[in-house]
Tab-separated table of C-alpha atoms in Angstrom:
chain	number	residue	atom	x	y	z
A	1	MET	CA	-17.626	36.218	243.018
A	2	ILE	CA	-19.172	39.368	244.460
A	3	ALA	CA	-16.336	41.473	243.067
A	4	VAL	CA	-16.745	39.947	239.612
A	5	SER	CA	-20.493	40.621	239.668
A	6	ALA	CA	-19.931	44.217	240.762
A	7	LEU	CA	-17.368	44.703	238.005
A	8	LEU	CA	-19.735	43.317	235.369
A	9	ILE	CA	-22.518	45.604	236.588
A	10	ALA	CA	-20.189	48.619	236.449
A	11	LEU	CA	-19.071	47.730	232.933
A	12	GLY	CA	-22.706	47.198	231.972
A	13	PHE	CA	-23.346	50.922	232.384
A	14	PHE	CA	-21.206	51.499	229.291
A	15	LEU	CA	-23.899	49.730	227.276
A	16	ALA	CA	-26.248	52.644	228.020
A	17	PRO	CA	-25.911	55.396	225.343
A	18	SER	CA	-26.580	58.172	227.859
A	19	PHE	CA	-23.790	56.914	230.133
A	20	ARG	CA	-21.300	56.707	227.270
A	21	GLN	CA	-22.301	60.200	226.229
A	22	GLY	CA	-21.744	61.511	229.745
A	23	MET	CA	-18.301	59.926	229.891
A	24	SER	CA	-17.400	61.423	226.492
A	25	VAL	CA	-18.462	64.890	227.650
A	26	ALA	CA	-16.424	64.520	230.841
A	27	ALA	CA	-13.436	63.326	228.813
A	28	ASP	CA	-13.766	66.272	226.428
A	29	THR	CA	-13.494	68.727	229.330
A	30	LEU	CA	-10.027	67.292	229.990
A	31	ASP	CA	-8.970	67.493	226.352
A	32	TYR	CA	-7.607	70.845	225.142
A	33	ALA	CA	-8.229	69.892	221.499
A	34	SER	CA	-11.939	69.429	222.204
A	35	TRP	CA	-12.309	73.170	222.642
A	36	SER	CA	-11.156	73.841	219.097
A	37	HIS	CA	-14.312	74.179	216.994
A	38	ARG	CA	-12.584	72.626	213.980
A	39	ASP	CA	-11.390	69.546	215.874
A	40	ASN	CA	-13.238	66.547	214.484
A	41	SER	CA	-11.557	63.871	216.639
A	42	THR	CA	-11.081	61.644	213.630
A	43	GLY	CA	-7.320	61.935	213.198
A	44	GLU	CA	-5.400	63.101	210.144
A	45	ARG	CA	-6.466	60.311	207.803
A	46	GLU	CA	-10.180	60.262	208.571
A	47	PRO	CA	-11.042	63.678	207.024
A	48	GLU	CA	-9.148	62.695	203.895
A	49	ARG	CA	-11.078	59.430	203.679
A	50	LEU	CA	-14.358	61.294	204.150
A	51	ARG	CA	-13.318	63.800	201.484
A	52	ILE	CA	-12.488	61.077	198.947
A	53	ASN	CA	-15.785	59.304	199.591
A	54	ALA	CA	-17.749	62.556	199.406
A	55	GLU	CA	-16.177	63.542	196.094
A	56	ARG	CA	-16.754	60.082	194.659
A	57	GLU	CA	-20.386	60.007	195.799
A	58	ARG	CA	-20.944	63.730	195.107
A	59	ASP	CA	-21.999	64.229	198.716
A	60	ALA	CA	-22.311	68.007	198.923
A	61	ARG	CA	-23.359	67.949	202.561
A	62	MET	CA	-20.216	66.148	203.695
A	63	LEU	CA	-18.016	68.434	201.595
A	64	ALA	CA	-19.651	71.469	203.208
A	65	TYR	CA	-19.031	69.955	206.638
A	66	LEU	CA	-15.383	69.287	205.829
A	67	ALA	CA	-14.968	72.854	204.563
A	68	ILE	CA	-16.169	74.261	207.877
A	69	HIS	CA	-13.928	71.989	209.953
A	70	GLU	CA	-10.787	72.132	207.809
A	71	ASP	CA	-7.874	74.087	209.312
A	72	ARG	CA	-6.218	74.813	205.967
A	73	LEU	CA	-8.170	77.602	204.322
A	74	ASP	CA	-7.127	76.687	200.775
A	75	LEU	CA	-8.393	73.134	201.215
A	76	ALA	CA	-11.545	74.403	202.923
A	77	ALA	CA	-12.180	76.659	199.930
A	78	GLN	CA	-11.755	73.712	197.587
A	79	ASP	CA	-14.272	71.648	199.563
A	80	ALA	CA	-16.739	74.539	199.621
A	81	ASP	CA	-16.419	75.082	195.867
A	82	HIS	CA	-17.089	71.395	195.204
A	83	ALA	CA	-20.102	71.392	197.522
A	84	VAL	CA	-21.620	74.488	195.886
A	85	ALA	CA	-20.974	73.113	192.397
A	86	ILE	CA	-22.955	70.003	193.316
A	87	ASP	CA	-25.714	71.813	195.213
A	88	PRO	CA	-25.911	75.647	195.396
A	89	ARG	CA	-27.856	75.540	198.668
A	90	TRP	CA	-24.511	75.143	200.448
A	91	THR	CA	-23.342	78.583	199.299
A	92	TRP	CA	-23.819	79.856	202.851
A	93	VAL	CA	-20.611	77.977	203.794
A	94	TYR	CA	-18.706	80.879	202.217
A	95	TYR	CA	-20.106	83.025	205.034
A	96	VAL	CA	-18.063	80.989	207.527
A	97	LEU	CA	-14.951	80.982	205.357
A	98	ILE	CA	-15.048	84.753	204.877
A	99	TYR	CA	-14.631	85.360	208.592
A	100	ARG	CA	-11.908	82.749	208.843
A	101	GLY	CA	-10.080	84.433	205.973
A	102	THR	CA	-10.105	87.874	207.574
A	103	LYS	CA	-9.721	87.109	211.279
A	104	ASN	CA	-5.933	86.708	211.140
A	105	TRP	CA	-4.559	90.252	211.136
A	106	SER	CA	-1.013	89.108	210.411
A	107	SER	CA	-1.742	87.832	206.903
A	108	ARG	CA	-2.513	89.941	203.859
A	109	PRO	CA	-5.982	89.195	202.439
A	110	ASN	CA	-6.529	88.315	198.801
A	111	LEU	CA	-9.323	88.594	196.264
A	112	GLN	CA	-10.796	85.257	197.311
A	113	THR	CA	-12.648	86.831	200.235
A	114	ALA	CA	-14.248	89.414	197.951
A	115	LEU	CA	-15.229	86.638	195.539
A	116	TRP	CA	-16.932	84.681	198.320
A	117	ALA	CA	-18.823	87.789	199.417
A	118	LYS	CA	-19.959	88.395	195.833
A	119	LYS	CA	-21.196	84.805	195.525
A	120	LEU	CA	-23.142	85.186	198.769
A	121	ARG	CA	-24.832	88.389	197.611
A	122	GLU	CA	-25.783	86.869	194.272
A	123	TRP	CA	-27.114	83.690	195.891
A	124	ASP	CA	-29.088	85.421	198.675
A	125	PRO	CA	-29.528	89.050	197.554
A	126	GLN	CA	-32.321	89.900	200.007
A	127	ASN	CA	-30.322	88.954	203.106
A	128	ALA	CA	-28.981	91.870	205.143
A	129	VAL	CA	-26.250	89.701	206.660
A	130	ASN	CA	-24.456	89.300	203.343
A	131	TYR	CA	-24.164	93.075	202.962
A	132	LEU	CA	-23.018	93.412	206.576
A	133	VAL	CA	-20.341	90.812	205.875
A	134	ASP	CA	-19.188	92.631	202.768
A	135	ALA	CA	-19.078	95.981	204.554
A	136	ASP	CA	-17.153	94.582	207.504
A	137	THR	CA	-14.751	92.594	205.332
A	138	ASN	CA	-13.895	95.540	203.088
A	139	TYR	CA	-13.292	97.792	206.060
A	140	ARG	CA	-11.128	95.244	207.859
A	141	ILE	CA	-9.104	94.616	204.708
A	142	THR	CA	-8.494	98.362	204.368
A	143	GLU	CA	-7.496	98.634	208.011
A	144	LYS	CA	-5.275	95.565	207.769
A	145	ASN	CA	-3.483	96.891	204.700
A	146	GLN	CA	-2.814	100.163	206.488
A	147	VAL	CA	-1.055	98.271	209.243
A	148	LEU	CA	0.868	96.055	206.829
A	149	ASP	CA	1.941	99.003	204.686
A	150	GLY	CA	3.553	100.642	207.697
A	151	LYS	CA	1.308	103.696	207.780
A	152	ARG	CA	1.148	103.466	211.552
A	153	PRO	CA	4.165	104.065	213.781
A	154	ARG	CA	5.602	100.908	215.234
A	155	GLY	CA	6.726	100.260	218.751
A	156	ARG	CA	4.449	102.783	220.438
A	157	TYR	CA	0.794	103.090	221.361
A	158	VAL	CA	-1.467	104.520	218.663
A	159	ARG	CA	-4.979	105.602	219.532
A	160	TYR	CA	-7.485	103.758	217.383
A	161	VAL	CA	-10.097	105.898	215.604
A	162	ASP	CA	-13.040	104.137	213.996
A	163	GLN	CA	-13.341	105.564	210.479
A	164	ARG	CA	-16.173	103.406	209.184
A	165	THR	CA	-18.533	106.305	208.556
A	166	GLY	CA	-15.901	107.963	206.391
A	167	ASN	CA	-15.526	104.890	204.210
A	168	ARG	CA	-17.854	105.271	201.219
A	169	PRO	CA	-18.013	101.568	200.177
A	170	TRP	CA	-18.739	100.644	203.788
A	171	MET	CA	-21.569	103.187	203.991
A	172	GLU	CA	-23.089	101.924	200.742
A	173	MET	CA	-23.081	98.299	201.893
A	174	MET	CA	-24.527	99.234	205.285
A	175	ALA	CA	-27.325	101.147	203.575
A	176	ARG	CA	-28.186	98.067	201.510
A	177	ALA	CA	-28.085	95.931	204.650
A	178	PHE	CA	-30.513	98.177	206.536
A	179	ASP	CA	-32.895	98.178	203.552
A	180	ALA	CA	-32.728	94.417	202.898
A	181	PRO	CA	-36.037	92.627	203.628
A	182	LYS	CA	-34.614	89.772	205.751
A	183	TYR	CA	-31.900	88.950	208.270
A	184	ASN	CA	-30.388	85.453	208.423
A	185	SER	CA	-26.925	84.632	209.785
A	186	TYR	CA	-27.271	80.955	208.759
A	187	PHE	CA	-27.331	79.515	212.271
A	188	GLN	CA	-30.198	77.185	211.397
A	189	GLU	CA	-28.380	75.927	208.306
A	190	ARG	CA	-25.185	75.347	210.311
A	191	PHE	CA	-27.104	73.569	213.085
A	192	ASP	CA	-28.863	71.260	210.632
A	193	LEU	CA	-25.545	70.409	208.966
A	194	GLU	CA	-23.691	69.700	212.217
A	195	ARG	CA	-26.560	67.640	213.598
A	196	ASP	CA	-27.097	65.590	210.429
A	197	VAL	CA	-23.416	64.752	210.005
A	198	ALA	CA	-23.077	63.854	213.691
A	199	ARG	CA	-25.882	61.332	213.273
A	200	GLN	CA	-24.419	60.068	209.997
A	201	LEU	CA	-20.990	59.474	211.543
A	202	GLY	CA	-22.468	57.985	214.693
A	203	SER	CA	-20.808	60.662	216.805
A	204	ASP	CA	-22.080	60.997	220.346
A	205	ARG	CA	-20.035	63.968	221.513
A	206	PRO	CA	-22.515	66.820	221.996
A	207	LEU	CA	-20.000	69.080	223.710
A	208	ARG	CA	-17.908	69.280	220.547
A	209	LEU	CA	-20.987	70.040	218.474
A	210	THR	CA	-21.839	72.814	220.937
A	211	ILE	CA	-18.356	74.326	220.682
A	212	SER	CA	-18.598	74.200	216.898
A	213	MET	CA	-21.911	76.076	216.967
A	214	MET	CA	-20.493	78.662	219.360
A	215	SER	CA	-17.770	79.387	216.806
A	216	HIS	CA	-20.276	80.355	214.104
A	217	PRO	CA	-19.476	83.951	213.096
A	218	LEU	CA	-21.727	86.935	213.656
A	219	PRO	CA	-21.774	90.164	211.632
A	220	SER	CA	-20.119	93.203	213.153
A	221	VAL	CA	-22.514	94.558	215.770
A	222	ILE	CA	-20.243	97.578	216.175
A	223	GLY	CA	-20.851	98.418	212.537
A	224	CYS	CA	-24.631	98.196	212.962
A	225	SER	CA	-24.516	100.509	215.952
A	226	ARG	CA	-22.176	102.971	214.241
A	227	TYR	CA	-24.310	103.185	211.133
A	228	GLU	CA	-27.670	103.619	212.855
A	229	ARG	CA	-26.323	106.355	215.120
A	230	PHE	CA	-24.712	108.106	212.172
A	231	ILE	CA	-27.852	108.239	210.041
A	232	LEU	CA	-30.017	109.287	213.002
A	233	SER	CA	-27.676	112.098	213.987
A	234	ASN	CA	-27.124	113.355	210.436
A	235	ALA	CA	-30.716	113.638	209.234
A	236	THR	CA	-31.121	116.983	207.453
A	237	ASN	CA	-34.757	117.748	208.341
A	238	PRO	CA	-37.723	116.272	210.288
A	239	PRO	CA	-39.164	114.291	207.336
A	240	ASP	CA	-35.732	112.824	206.661
A	241	LEU	CA	-35.323	111.978	210.355
A	242	VAL	CA	-38.678	110.181	210.398
A	243	GLN	CA	-37.655	108.179	207.347
A	244	GLN	CA	-34.303	107.233	208.885
A	245	THR	CA	-35.865	106.223	212.212
A	246	ARG	CA	-38.291	103.944	210.384
A	247	ARG	CA	-35.360	102.330	208.540
A	248	VAL	CA	-33.545	101.784	211.827
A	249	ILE	CA	-36.651	100.375	213.526
A	250	ALA	CA	-37.384	98.015	210.644
A	251	PHE	CA	-33.819	96.697	210.656
A	252	GLY	CA	-33.832	96.257	214.419
A	253	GLU	CA	-37.126	94.365	214.322
A	254	ARG	CA	-35.770	92.017	211.638
A	255	MET	CA	-32.640	91.429	213.688
A	256	MET	CA	-34.771	90.661	216.743
A	257	ALA	CA	-36.105	87.623	214.871
A	258	ALA	CA	-32.584	86.166	214.547
A	259	ASP	CA	-31.657	82.734	215.868
A	260	THR	CA	-29.354	83.748	218.725
A	261	GLU	CA	-30.025	85.697	221.893
A	262	PHE	CA	-27.060	87.961	221.234
A	263	GLU	CA	-28.364	89.045	217.837
A	264	GLN	CA	-31.796	89.584	219.348
A	265	PHE	CA	-30.216	91.755	222.041
A	266	ILE	CA	-28.454	93.924	219.447
A	267	GLY	CA	-31.636	94.109	217.379
A	268	ARG	CA	-33.587	95.394	220.375
A	269	SER	CA	-30.878	97.972	221.058
A	270	VAL	CA	-31.029	99.265	217.474
A	271	ALA	CA	-34.830	99.307	217.428
A	272	LEU	CA	-34.959	101.114	220.782
A	273	ASP	CA	-32.791	103.931	219.437
A	274	GLY	CA	-35.176	104.304	216.530
A	275	TYR	CA	-38.347	104.210	218.633
A	276	LYS	CA	-37.000	106.766	221.113
A	277	LYS	CA	-36.000	109.085	218.277
A	278	LEU	CA	-39.378	108.684	216.575
A	279	GLN	CA	-41.594	109.094	219.644
A	280	PRO	CA	-41.361	112.924	219.998
A	281	MET	CA	-42.271	113.377	216.313
A	282	ALA	CA	-45.080	110.814	216.155
A	283	ALA	CA	-48.759	111.652	215.905
A	284	PRO	CA	-50.725	111.651	219.204
A	285	ALA	CA	-52.553	108.501	218.121
A	286	ASP	CA	-49.219	106.664	217.871
A	287	GLN	CA	-47.750	107.897	221.153
A	288	ALA	CA	-49.340	105.179	223.288
A	289	PHE	CA	-48.125	102.391	221.029
A	290	LEU	CA	-44.592	103.762	220.823
A	291	GLY	CA	-44.414	104.256	224.586
A	292	ALA	CA	-45.614	100.718	225.260
A	293	ARG	CA	-43.188	99.279	222.735
A	294	ILE	CA	-40.266	101.163	224.275
A	295	VAL	CA	-41.140	99.902	227.756
A	296	GLN	CA	-41.513	96.353	226.456
A	297	LEU	CA	-38.141	96.376	224.707
A	298	GLU	CA	-36.382	97.906	227.718
A	299	ILE	CA	-37.748	95.158	229.958
A	300	MET	CA	-36.561	92.542	227.484
A	301	GLN	CA	-33.134	94.192	227.313
A	302	HIS	CA	-32.651	93.937	231.064
A	303	ALA	CA	-33.642	90.279	231.169
A	304	ARG	CA	-30.699	87.972	231.691
A	305	ILE	CA	-29.346	86.374	228.535
A	306	GLY	CA	-28.949	82.637	228.817
A	307	SER	CA	-30.684	79.781	230.526
A	308	GLY	CA	-30.791	79.285	234.277
A	309	ILE	CA	-30.701	75.550	233.633
A	310	THR	CA	-26.957	75.777	233.005
A	311	LEU	CA	-26.316	77.093	236.517
A	312	ALA	CA	-28.888	74.754	238.058
A	313	LEU	CA	-27.117	71.716	236.602
A	314	ALA	CA	-23.593	72.916	237.382
A	315	MET	CA	-23.331	70.585	240.377
A	316	ASN	CA	-24.390	67.651	238.206
A	317	ALA	CA	-21.558	68.472	235.830
A	318	ARG	CA	-19.016	68.528	238.650
A	319	ILE	CA	-20.326	65.185	239.891
A	320	VAL	CA	-20.059	63.572	236.454
A	321	GLU	CA	-16.506	64.873	235.987
A	322	THR	CA	-15.488	63.628	239.432
A	323	CYS	CA	-17.022	60.219	238.803
A	324	PHE	CA	-15.222	60.018	235.470
A	325	VAL	CA	-11.874	60.555	237.200
A	326	LEU	CA	-12.750	57.988	239.881
A	327	ILE	CA	-13.656	55.435	237.217
A	328	LEU	CA	-10.313	56.040	235.497
A	329	LEU	CA	-8.438	55.643	238.763
A	330	ALA	CA	-10.341	52.483	239.641
A	331	ALA	CA	-9.596	51.003	236.217
A	332	MET	CA	-5.884	51.813	236.549
A	333	THR	CA	-5.823	50.320	240.037
A	334	MET	CA	-7.438	47.090	238.870
A	335	ALA	CA	-5.024	46.887	235.945
A	336	ALA	CA	-2.066	47.355	238.288
A	337	SER	CA	-3.412	44.698	240.669
A	338	ALA	CA	-3.904	42.274	237.793
A	339	ALA	CA	-0.342	42.920	236.638
A	340	VAL	CA	0.969	42.102	240.098
A	341	PHE	CA	-0.935	38.821	240.228
A	342	ILE	CA	0.048	37.785	236.696
A	343	PHE	CA	3.728	38.668	236.676
A	344	ARG	CA	4.445	37.794	240.285
A	345	ARG	CA	2.271	34.683	240.158
A	346	MET	CA	1.059	35.345	243.632
A	347	ARG	CA	-1.532	33.035	245.062
A	348	LYS	CA	-2.704	35.210	247.885
A	349	SER	CA	-2.106	38.817	248.867
A	350	ARG	CA	-4.433	40.386	251.358
A	351	ALA	CA	-3.334	43.950	250.578
A	352	ILE	CA	-3.738	43.574	246.822
A	353	GLY	CA	-7.086	41.869	247.317
A	354	ILE	CA	-8.387	44.707	249.469
A	355	VAL	CA	-7.212	47.279	246.928
A	356	SER	CA	-8.894	45.370	244.084
A	357	TYR	CA	-12.182	45.046	245.962
A	358	ALA	CA	-12.091	48.742	246.826
A	359	ALA	CA	-11.409	49.687	243.193
A	360	VAL	CA	-14.344	47.587	241.976
A	361	GLY	CA	-16.616	49.143	244.586
A	362	ILE	CA	-15.526	52.665	243.694
A	363	MET	CA	-16.064	52.005	239.980
A	364	LEU	CA	-19.558	50.634	240.581
A	365	LEU	CA	-20.564	53.478	242.889
A	366	ALA	CA	-19.098	56.138	240.577
A	367	SER	CA	-20.874	54.612	237.571
A	368	ILE	CA	-24.235	54.670	239.343
A	369	VAL	CA	-23.815	58.258	240.523
A	370	ALA	CA	-22.571	59.465	237.110
A	371	PHE	CA	-25.454	57.752	235.329
A	372	VAL	CA	-28.043	59.442	237.555
A	373	ALA	CA	-26.302	62.847	237.509
A	374	TYR	CA	-26.084	62.941	233.711
A	375	LEU	CA	-29.711	61.930	233.067
A	376	PRO	CA	-31.003	65.558	232.864
A	377	TYR	CA	-28.308	66.382	230.309
A	378	SER	CA	-29.049	63.308	228.201
A	379	GLN	CA	-32.710	64.305	227.982
A	380	LEU	CA	-31.845	67.868	226.934
A	381	VAL	CA	-29.347	66.636	224.340
A	382	ALA	CA	-31.867	64.157	222.925
A	383	GLN	CA	-34.382	66.970	222.445
A	384	ALA	CA	-31.766	69.232	220.850
A	385	MET	CA	-30.639	66.507	218.439
A	386	ASP	CA	-34.189	65.878	217.235
A	387	SER	CA	-34.372	67.008	213.605
A	388	ARG	CA	-37.647	68.813	214.345
A	389	THR	CA	-36.023	71.051	216.981
A	390	PRO	CA	-35.128	74.506	215.604
A	391	VAL	CA	-31.817	76.108	216.456
A	392	LYS	CA	-33.531	78.717	218.645
A	393	VAL	CA	-34.517	75.876	220.971
A	394	GLY	CA	-31.741	73.367	220.322
A	395	LEU	CA	-28.759	75.672	220.784
A	396	PRO	CA	-29.760	76.845	224.299
A	397	LEU	CA	-30.393	73.209	225.233
A	398	LEU	CA	-26.919	72.210	224.076
A	399	GLY	CA	-25.606	75.322	225.778
A	400	THR	CA	-26.398	73.731	229.131
A	401	LEU	CA	-23.314	71.576	228.539
A	402	GLY	CA	-21.366	74.760	229.161
A	403	SER	CA	-21.622	73.948	232.871
A	404	PHE	CA	-19.031	71.242	232.197
A	405	GLY	CA	-16.605	73.881	230.997
A	406	MET	CA	-17.228	76.735	233.436
A	407	THR	CA	-13.839	76.360	235.078
A	408	PHE	CA	-12.294	75.873	231.659
A	409	LEU	CA	-13.793	79.076	230.313
A	410	TYR	CA	-12.296	81.069	233.176
A	411	SER	CA	-8.844	79.534	232.898
A	412	VAL	CA	-8.250	77.408	229.833
A	413	LYS	CA	-4.760	76.163	230.464
A	414	ALA	CA	-5.116	75.909	234.228
A	415	HIS	CA	-8.167	73.673	233.895
A	416	VAL	CA	-6.744	71.299	231.313
A	417	TYR	CA	-3.250	71.154	232.764
A	418	GLY	CA	-4.630	70.793	236.273
A	419	TRP	CA	-6.558	67.653	235.374
A	420	SER	CA	-3.585	66.336	233.400
A	421	ILE	CA	-1.177	66.850	236.302
A	422	LEU	CA	-3.597	65.213	238.736
A	423	LEU	CA	-4.011	62.139	236.556
A	424	ALA	CA	-0.259	61.945	235.935
A	425	LEU	CA	0.511	62.072	239.661
A	426	LEU	CA	-2.072	59.429	240.463
A	427	SER	CA	-0.769	57.213	237.659
A	428	LEU	CA	2.785	57.562	238.980
A	429	ALA	CA	1.573	56.680	242.454
A	430	GLY	CA	-0.066	53.530	241.121
A	431	LEU	CA	3.073	52.629	239.190
A	432	TRP	CA	5.186	53.128	242.307
A	433	LEU	CA	2.961	50.756	244.264
A	434	VAL	CA	3.285	48.100	241.557
A	435	VAL	CA	7.083	48.465	241.386
A	436	ARG	CA	7.270	48.361	245.158
A	437	GLN	CA	5.318	45.119	245.162
A	438	PHE	CA	7.616	43.621	242.507
A	439	ARG	CA	10.703	44.485	244.525
A	440	LYS	CA	9.584	42.464	247.524
A	441	PRO	CA	11.560	39.210	247.704
A	442	PRO	CA	9.381	36.137	247.358
A	443	ALA	CA	8.672	34.309	250.576
A	444	ARG	CA	10.959	31.318	251.079
A	445	PRO	CA	9.347	28.040	252.023
A	446	ALA	CA	9.973	26.945	255.581
A	447	VAL	CA	12.630	24.269	255.955
A	448	VAL	CA	11.459	21.371	258.068
A	449	SER	CA	14.342	19.529	259.642
A	450	ALA	CA	14.194	15.782	259.728
A	451	GLY	CA	14.228	14.006	263.011
């Protein structure tokens, strides 16, 4: 009776949403597919069903979501076109598809990428990011075609020379980007979409949402750095240099207001170059301000990127993962014990009884510990998933789940295969014990002689 009560209590933890969420996160760390940002864990038929329903109901949001998570680029483009035709506010989805269309250096690009870039510029003409995308895409297409056309020797090392500044279309697009009045890489739009659809589908797998957000593309920071250094070093006279430094500073300040810490870091770097170049030429009245601003930005640059919460909760993540494995082992042990009792029709077995009691106790203890250890994460995830939480706050909160994948990030295959091998060995050990129990000959009843 005690064992049954303990088992019911352990199973009762699965009624708690935070506990189920913790178990799903722990399970995702063992699943290689979970670390693919386009994995939706719905199988092959589910996306198709969602697509049919979205087209029938003219659900532009769901079509945009499917476009982002679709592996086949042609089908993703079709979903994006349908979403934009229904509601133009989803045009930013082309921003994601552009980078997916040009990241594979083994395939020849087509005019579709240029068409997407054109649609982005026309839809959001004041956004510097769209010009950065166009500049980077055109340059990468040129470079890719050079490789495909055999203009480089094959089979031997070729020193790479960055020729962006000699590419006139690239320079023109970069100039428009630096002069554009705003900078938006659509992280907030992507975060709102991922969060809304997760709630709509009833998904409670925050780690997968986090991985999806981490996959969101960023403009070429190398291009930004190359361009600002080129225009600062090629100014023809002091008035021209002052004008160029002000352009660089303005762009850097706009980039510093971006949604991610990495973009803010690059923005500060660009702005610092401009401020340092401007300071010797500035009026005496402006020297104090420029000096203070330079010191402030340098201090911010040396601050550590990321949240210390991730490291602080790393032990909690290890505990939850360990408890998850223990719960799996306990469940397999109880299933094996039940199989022995059912198929062997054994009335009493002290060894099997002890093993069953131990498995129930381990499951209960592991459930309690996992529930307590995951509580800080559940609170952070709940805050991040609140629709009022901006991406600047929500993404770092979800980023704390990275402590579950620290080992994974250092060695992808070793982490996943290591857990898989461990579980396989333990499962085989349990199976061996069951088979061994089956092979024991049943006890013969004692023969009582008459007389």
